[in-house]
Amino acid sequence: MPELPDVEGFRRVAEGAAGRIVRSVAVRDAQVVRNAEASGFDAALRGRRLGHPRRHGKLLLLPTGSGRGFPAVLLHFGMTGMLLRTDAGDPPHPHDRVVVSLDRGELRYRDQRKLIGIALLTEQGGWQAELSRLGPDAAAIDRDELRDRLGRTRRQLKAALLDQTRVAGLGNLTVDEVLWRARLHPRTATTDLRAPDWRRLDQRLHGVVAASARAGCVPPRPSWLTGHRDERAGRCPRCATELTSGVLSGRTTVWCPSCQRA
């Protein structure tokens, strides 16, 4: 599932198309469109110049024009979505749901499972409405706000970090990596964290998010928990203890029973 690091990679893809003029928009599967007729995208965007993309959490906004940037396309990536920049002559992929043809190349929204889709936003209020349902972006939140937003109610730490209304952008892989690096058990109650725990959680969260955003994914490096979570009898890269897994908050969760004691 695309998380903040993946969407940051998609933002860089879109940034490479900033300044290009939209020649046409082909919605090849109307099921991915949330709030408009498929033909409405072409009518709204044709002839407009793409602006600089904006990301918040797992959302990506593709604005147009030199003013406030509307109309704009809002991209949700669901479980399997991605954004690619291709040459105009590249063969179509069966999961290319929307193709934006530019004066040079194309942007393609590709999604196998079609769980959420895209929306056409005609004014700033639409973008603000989307943001109002989300917490601060995980890459920008500071320690005090992190503690305030997660510590308001007694919840397991894994569930609290995955709650997009608390902190936007964190997904399953990112949260497991952060908690492993912070030496915190995913079932730890947020109300049980002390000042050193919050400091360590904040530092590790920003470190993991920054490194992953540069890579465009949570990288499966040998020194990372992510590099071992899918191994049979995988071992902790820090202490070599066999890793434990279970389902928490509906997600497969991996942790080290030695480094992350309950």
Coordinates of C-alpha atoms in Angstrom, one line a residue:
M1 CA 0.0 0.0 0.0
P2 CA 1.5 3.4 -0.9
E3 CA 2.5 5.4 2.2
L4 CA 4.0 8.8 2.6
P5 CA 7.4 7.8 1.2
D6 CA 5.8 6.3 -1.9
V7 CA 3.5 9.4 -2.5
E8 CA 6.6 11.6 -2.1
G9 CA 8.1 9.7 -4.9
F10 CA 5.0 10.2 -7.0
R11 CA 5.2 13.9 -6.1
R12 CA 8.7 14.0 -7.6
V13 CA 7.3 12.3 -10.8
A14 CA 4.6 15.0 -11.0
E15 CA 7.2 17.8 -10.3
G16 CA 9.0 16.7 -13.4
A17 CA 5.9 17.6 -15.4
A18 CA 5.3 21.0 -13.9
G19 CA 5.0 23.7 -16.5
R20 CA 3.8 21.2 -19.2
I21 CA 0.5 22.0 -21.0
V22 CA -2.3 19.5 -20.8
R23 CA -3.3 18.4 -24.3
S24 CA -6.1 15.9 -23.2
V25 CA -7.2 13.8 -20.4
A26 CA -8.4 10.2 -21.1
V27 CA -10.4 8.5 -18.3
R28 CA -10.1 4.9 -19.3
D29 CA -12.1 3.6 -16.4
A30 CA -14.8 5.8 -15.0
Q31 CA -15.0 3.7 -11.8
V32 CA -11.9 5.5 -10.5
V33 CA -13.6 8.9 -10.7
R34 CA -15.1 10.1 -7.5
N35 CA -17.0 13.3 -8.1
A36 CA -17.3 14.2 -11.8
E37 CA -18.1 12.8 -15.2
A38 CA -15.2 11.3 -16.9
S39 CA -15.5 13.8 -19.7
G40 CA -15.4 16.6 -17.1
F41 CA -11.6 16.1 -16.5
D42 CA -10.8 16.7 -20.2
A43 CA -13.0 19.8 -20.4
A44 CA -11.6 21.3 -17.2
L45 CA -7.9 20.6 -17.8
R46 CA -7.4 20.7 -21.5
G47 CA -5.0 23.6 -22.5
R48 CA -4.0 24.3 -18.9
R49 CA -0.4 24.3 -17.6
L50 CA 0.4 22.0 -14.8
G51 CA 1.7 23.7 -11.6
H52 CA 3.9 22.3 -8.8
P53 CA 2.3 19.3 -7.1
R54 CA 1.4 19.4 -3.4
R55 CA 1.5 16.4 -1.0
H56 CA -0.2 16.0 2.4
G57 CA 0.0 12.6 4.0
K58 CA -1.0 10.1 1.3
L59 CA -2.8 12.6 -0.8
L60 CA -1.3 14.3 -3.9
L61 CA -2.7 17.4 -5.6
L62 CA -1.9 18.2 -9.2
P63 CA -2.8 22.0 -9.6
T64 CA -3.0 23.9 -12.8
G65 CA -2.3 27.5 -13.8
S66 CA -0.2 30.2 -12.2
G67 CA -2.9 31.5 -9.7
R68 CA -4.4 29.4 -6.9
G69 CA -4.0 26.2 -8.9
F70 CA -7.5 25.2 -9.7
P71 CA -9.0 23.3 -11.2
A72 CA -6.8 20.5 -9.9
V73 CA -6.7 16.7 -9.8
L74 CA -6.7 15.0 -6.4
L75 CA -5.0 11.6 -6.4
H76 CA -5.7 8.9 -3.8
F77 CA -3.5 5.8 -4.3
G78 CA -5.4 3.2 -2.2
M79 CA -3.8 -0.2 -2.1
T80 CA -2.1 -0.4 -5.4
G81 CA -2.1 3.1 -7.1
M82 CA 0.9 4.8 -8.6
L83 CA 1.7 7.8 -10.8
L84 CA 4.1 7.4 -13.7
R85 CA 5.5 9.7 -16.3
T86 CA 5.9 8.1 -19.7
D87 CA 6.6 8.9 -23.3
A88 CA 3.6 9.5 -25.5
G89 CA 4.3 6.4 -27.6
D90 CA 4.7 4.0 -24.8
P91 CA 2.2 1.1 -25.0
P92 CA -0.8 1.3 -22.7
H93 CA -0.9 -0.8 -19.5
P94 CA -4.1 -2.7 -18.6
H95 CA -4.3 -0.9 -15.3
D96 CA -3.7 2.7 -16.6
R97 CA -7.0 4.2 -15.5
V98 CA -6.3 7.9 -16.3
V99 CA -3.9 9.2 -18.9
V100 CA -3.0 12.9 -19.0
S101 CA -1.4 13.7 -22.3
L102 CA 1.0 16.7 -22.2
D103 CA 2.9 18.7 -24.8
R104 CA 5.7 16.4 -23.9
G105 CA 5.0 12.9 -22.6
E106 CA 2.2 11.7 -20.4
L107 CA 1.2 11.2 -16.8
R108 CA -0.5 7.9 -16.0
Y109 CA -2.5 7.0 -13.0
R110 CA -2.2 3.3 -12.7
D111 CA -4.2 1.2 -10.2
Q112 CA -4.9 -2.4 -10.2
R113 CA -7.6 -2.6 -7.4
K114 CA -9.3 0.8 -7.9
L115 CA -10.2 1.2 -4.2
I116 CA -10.4 5.0 -3.9
G117 CA -9.6 6.9 -7.1
I118 CA -9.3 10.5 -8.2
A119 CA -11.3 13.7 -7.9
L120 CA -11.6 16.9 -9.8
L121 CA -11.3 20.0 -7.5
T122 CA -12.5 23.2 -8.9
E123 CA -11.7 25.5 -6.0
Q124 CA -9.5 25.8 -2.9
G125 CA -12.3 24.8 -0.6
G126 CA -12.3 21.3 -2.0
W127 CA -8.6 20.9 -1.0
Q128 CA -9.2 22.4 2.4
A129 CA -12.1 20.0 3.0
E130 CA -9.8 17.1 2.3
L131 CA -7.2 18.4 4.6
S132 CA -9.7 19.0 7.4
R133 CA -10.2 15.3 7.7
L134 CA -6.5 14.6 8.3
G135 CA -3.9 15.3 10.9
P136 CA -0.7 17.1 10.3
D137 CA 1.7 15.7 7.8
A138 CA 4.1 13.2 9.4
A139 CA 7.1 14.8 7.8
A140 CA 6.3 18.2 9.4
I141 CA 4.7 17.4 12.8
D142 CA 6.8 18.4 15.8
R143 CA 7.3 16.6 19.1
D144 CA 4.8 18.6 21.1
E145 CA 2.1 18.2 18.5
L146 CA 2.8 14.5 18.1
R147 CA 2.4 14.0 21.9
D148 CA -0.7 16.1 22.0
R149 CA -2.4 14.4 19.1
L150 CA -1.5 10.8 20.1
G151 CA -1.7 11.1 23.8
R152 CA -5.3 12.5 24.1
T153 CA -6.8 9.0 24.6
R154 CA -5.5 5.7 25.7
R155 CA -4.8 3.7 22.5
Q156 CA -2.2 1.2 21.4
L157 CA 0.7 3.0 19.8
K158 CA 0.4 1.2 16.5
A159 CA -3.3 2.0 16.1
A160 CA -2.7 5.7 17.1
L161 CA 0.1 6.2 14.6
L162 CA -1.9 4.6 11.8
D163 CA -4.9 6.9 12.4
Q164 CA -4.8 9.4 9.6
T165 CA -6.9 11.9 11.6
R166 CA -4.0 12.1 14.1
V167 CA -1.0 12.0 11.9
A168 CA -1.3 11.9 8.1
G169 CA 0.9 9.7 5.9
L170 CA 2.1 6.8 8.1
G171 CA 1.4 3.3 6.9
N172 CA 2.1 -0.2 8.2
L173 CA 5.7 -0.5 7.1
T174 CA 6.6 3.0 8.3
V175 CA 5.1 2.5 11.7
D176 CA 6.7 -0.9 12.3
E177 CA 10.1 0.5 11.3
V178 CA 9.6 3.6 13.6
L179 CA 8.6 1.6 16.6
W180 CA 11.4 -0.9 16.1
R181 CA 13.9 1.9 16.0
A182 CA 12.4 3.6 19.0
R183 CA 12.4 0.3 20.9
L184 CA 8.6 0.6 21.7
H185 CA 6.2 -2.3 21.6
P186 CA 3.3 -1.7 19.2
R187 CA 0.8 -2.5 21.9
T188 CA 2.1 0.1 24.3
A189 CA -0.6 2.5 25.4
T190 CA 0.0 6.1 24.4
T191 CA -0.7 7.2 27.9
D192 CA 2.1 5.0 29.2
L193 CA 4.8 6.9 27.3
R194 CA 7.2 9.0 29.3
A195 CA 9.1 12.1 28.1
P196 CA 12.2 10.1 26.9
D197 CA 9.8 7.8 25.0
W198 CA 8.2 10.7 23.2
R199 CA 11.6 12.2 22.4
R200 CA 12.8 8.9 21.0
L201 CA 9.6 8.3 19.0
D202 CA 9.8 11.8 17.5
Q203 CA 13.4 11.4 16.5
R204 CA 13.0 8.0 15.0
L205 CA 9.7 8.9 13.2
H206 CA 11.4 11.9 11.4
G207 CA 14.5 9.9 10.6
V208 CA 12.6 7.0 9.1
V209 CA 10.2 9.3 7.2
A210 CA 13.0 11.5 5.8
A211 CA 15.2 8.5 4.7
S212 CA 12.2 6.7 3.2
A213 CA 10.9 9.8 1.4
R214 CA 14.3 10.1 -0.3
A215 CA 14.1 6.5 -1.4
G216 CA 10.5 6.8 -2.5
C217 CA 9.5 3.8 -0.4
V218 CA 10.3 2.2 3.0
P219 CA 13.6 0.6 1.8
P220 CA 14.2 -3.1 2.6
R221 CA 17.8 -2.5 3.7
P222 CA 19.7 -5.1 5.7
S223 CA 20.0 -2.7 8.6
W224 CA 16.3 -2.0 8.7
L225 CA 13.5 -4.1 10.2
T226 CA 11.7 -3.8 6.8
G227 CA 14.6 -5.7 5.2
H228 CA 13.8 -8.8 7.3
R229 CA 10.0 -8.7 8.0
D230 CA 9.1 -11.0 5.1
E231 CA 11.8 -13.5 5.8
R232 CA 10.9 -16.9 7.1
A233 CA 12.1 -16.9 10.7
G234 CA 13.5 -13.4 10.1
R235 CA 15.8 -12.0 12.7
C236 CA 16.2 -8.6 14.3
P237 CA 19.1 -6.8 12.5
R238 CA 20.0 -5.2 15.8
C239 CA 20.1 -8.1 18.3
A240 CA 19.5 -11.2 16.1
T241 CA 16.4 -12.3 18.1
E242 CA 13.8 -14.0 15.9
L243 CA 11.1 -11.5 15.0
T244 CA 7.5 -11.9 16.1
S245 CA 4.4 -11.1 14.0
G246 CA 0.7 -10.7 14.7
V247 CA -2.3 -8.8 13.6
L248 CA -2.8 -5.4 15.3
S249 CA -5.3 -2.9 14.1
G250 CA -6.1 -5.2 11.2
R251 CA -2.5 -5.1 9.9
T252 CA 0.2 -7.6 10.0
T253 CA 2.7 -6.2 12.5
V254 CA 6.3 -7.3 13.1
W255 CA 8.4 -6.5 16.1
C256 CA 11.4 -7.7 18.0
P257 CA 10.4 -9.3 21.4
S258 CA 13.8 -8.5 22.9
C259 CA 14.2 -4.9 21.7
Q260 CA 10.6 -4.0 22.0
R261 CA 9.4 -5.3 25.3
A262 CA 5.7 -4.9 26.2

